[in-house]
Amino acid sequence: MTLLDTPGTRAAGTADERPDGGRQRAPGRRAGAAWLSGAAVAAAVLMASGSLNGVFEGWRWLEHATVTVVAVCAAAAGVRALGARSPWPTLAALTALVCTLTLQFFSESAFLGFLPGPETVRRLLEVFPAANQAILSEAPPVLPGAPLVFLTCLAVGLVAATTDLIAFGLRFPAFAAVPLGIVLAAASLIKPQGAGLGHVAATAVGFLLILGAARLADSTIDPAAAVHSGLLRQSVLIAAGAVIAMLVVPLALPGFTTGLLPEGRKLYLWGQPTGINPVLNLGNNLRSPVGLTTVRYWTDSEEPLYLRTAVVGDLDAARWAPGDADVSRQPMDGSLDQGPWAAFEGETTIVNTRIATGNYASPWLPLPTGAGAVDGLRGTWGWFPETATALAGAGAASPDQDYRVVSRRPVITAELLAGSGRPAEGGPPVPEVYSSVPDELPGIVVETAERVVAEASAGNDYERALALQNHLRGVDYRYSEETPLEQGYDGNGLAVVEAFLEVRSGYCIHYSSAMALMARSLGIPSRIAIGYAPGREAGGTVDGPDGTQLQGYSITSRNAHAWPELYFEGIGWVPFEPTPGRGTTPGYAPDAPGPAEGPVEDPLLPAPGQNTADPGAEPTSEASSPAATPGGGRGSGDGPGTAPTIGGAVLLLLLLASPHLLRRLAGARRLRRVRAMDAPGAGPEARSDGPAAAWDELVALGLDYGHRMRAAETATDYANRLTGTLPDAAGSLAVLREAFERVRYAPPGHGRIPEGTHRHVPEPRPDGGSLATRLAGVRPVPTAPPGGAELAAALREVELELSAAAGAAAQARARGLPPSLFVR
């Protein structure tokens, strides 16, 4: 037999004969089925990949993904069309994947442009760190850079090869839904709005195409002839019904489109991401009610502290992210250089803080404002004075750190800010990135800033900044985590700020971004700080320097926050709080009127009196925001609450319990038919149906516990075999078997034997034995047939004996995933 021979073909004779006299596909039909299979897999994978729209900006990435998927499926189909058996089509698909990725991304370092060489491998190893850096510096939808697009093409190519192998190599087409579902799951976890019902429906159509192609591949119908047969019509009807069901049924299920996959908030089965990652989508995290404790700190400050982690300064970039991730940093070996921009000659206070990061995971280290010295850090950390941030170096990790910080906090007053001027000539210049006005700044930003300042008659930068803050905290704006998602401006960037100022509803990334951009349009340098609001008092103290006591606080991922920092000459970077209804503003920036619906009381905010004083140079609280991109906060009025989570948990439990419940329902229906025998006025039909239902339940119980009735077994044989395993249930098995045989084999009209006579029933023997052997053990029994109650009791006894004789695994299978639901 050669490589191209298919199983079952002859070495000689006609090309379309099988050894059993049947017919196999002619080469033309075999090739048609192979190419149809490849087309079905390619279509299904590309339909599933469409759900990634929104992970990337634009559709350019899809061009590369399409080339990859088509090449992989074409290679597998071509080899299969030649008659090659598995694993050759899969090996061809993987070879095509390697060559296609090399051609698209590493052609300059490859032989002939598509054969990878040593230089290709070296460049490949550089892709993964670059992709990781992109993940740490962008938020979905990310720009379609080569590293991330390469990883996406690699993933969908592997999905295509795996789907082809499962459906047409291993011939398990029903399981092809698994790799397709992985693509949808990835989109659902990354995108704030989930995979989307449309993409799920499209993937379902692709899956049905695979099932249809597999059916054609296993049949003798020519693919071209399927159009003229009922097969195509049947497939179309099934596909249409499935798509309609997927689009209609979710609308009738509360919480499906707002609380569960594929659209809505995410159900984090393994916990919520905990570190402030300035790249992840903040809104998606905010809409999750889960908040895990990540950081604890102890301080001798009179008020709780805000912890800074990162700074976003380049507001002209396509995607906002900390711009100092790649700068040269100073080693953190004790005292920290504050830089010329932090010079402050006024009154200051010294604050001692101890921070324990716990399970906080981020390359950015949490530090209080004005950090001047850090002690106790493990690993190599880099300090950048311009942004006053610390970034992990090689081998350093933020979880489970325990370090002490001494900070110098300026005492800022309104009078001090009002007397501050613009940066003086000859003084240390503020980096241009913080004062640069984006070239494509939306007109609404400039118009709003100028109008607000004019209405407030602001005469200096402090009054201008205060007017902007009061405007955003005014009654015309409403805090909402849902509105940006629903109206398509969730995230960050110039277009997002433009939409926010038009709709006037959002969360703190929108408020902070809007104020920072409006300040720049007025000539005030600005940036966005990312960090944590104070959290809650933890109720414990630790010893500080010189015998002081440090009060403990606990921070969760829902305490993440972002705020604008504006630069004032002679003072430095000063934070403001434009987000309405979230905590209190600092003393130098009096609070503005609350939102139209009034401030929302958040249970995560410190209790009254705990966080009401001037926080110095710290922003005010936004207490419930999980870690993510610049922004934070959570309003009980617009948040999801606990209902979706509870509903999702209940639905999950119902799904897990559904096999057991369905099995119980099936058993209950049979028992109702059994007990109907005893109902007053029960006729011959009920008396015949009851024993048959009882026997069906016995066979189902046996199947559930691993004692399947064989095709060649009679009722007597099966009852005898069960008796050998369950000797204590011999009497009950005899009752069930005799009642079933009476109605099964008795002539019409002889369903009941006249009372007063006797019948002989073979005594069941553990060894089965021959018919003569079994008849040797006959015993007379009363002729009255058993009633429904007796049959039900017999079934109950058999079930108890089956359960007692089974092991723990068999019992779990019988109750949790009973085989009788799936096997007949």
GROMACS .gro file of C-alpha atoms in nm, residues 58 68 76 82 99-100 144-145 168 180 214 232 280 290 371 388 390 400 471 502 540 555 586 620 658 695 748 766 801:
model
   29
   58GLY     CA    1  -0.932   4.848   1.219
   68THR     CA    2  -0.266   3.233   0.728
   76ALA     CA    3  -0.440   2.012   0.452
   82LEU     CA    4  -0.441   1.319  -0.305
   99CYS     CA    5   0.609   2.909   0.584
  100THR     CA    6   0.319   3.155   0.569
  144PRO     CA    7  -0.215   4.632   1.484
  145GLY     CA    8   0.159   4.617   1.537
  168PHE     CA    9  -1.150   1.530   0.925
  180LEU     CA   10  -1.371   2.754   1.761
  214ALA     CA   11  -1.802   1.588   0.731
  232LEU     CA   12  -2.829   2.070   0.127
  280LEU     CA   13  -0.601   4.696   3.021
  290VAL     CA   14  -1.516   4.152   4.216
  371ALA     CA   15   0.855   5.983   4.810
  388ALA     CA   16   0.833   6.022   4.036
  390ALA     CA   17   0.937   5.331   4.005
  400ASP     CA   18   0.492   4.013   4.824
  471HIS     CA   19  -1.754   7.246   3.562
  502GLU     CA   20  -2.075   6.560   2.402
  540GLY     CA   21  -0.420   4.741   6.306
  555ILE     CA   22  -0.657   4.864   4.936
  586PRO     CA   23  -0.868   6.877   4.863
  620THR     CA   24  -0.969   6.274   4.642
  658SER     CA   25  -2.887   1.978   3.464
  695TRP     CA   26  -3.830  -0.230   3.305
  748PRO     CA   27  -5.346  -1.021   2.360
  766PRO     CA   28  -2.601  -1.618   3.993
  801GLU     CA   29  -2.816  -0.195   4.585
   0.00000   0.00000   0.00000
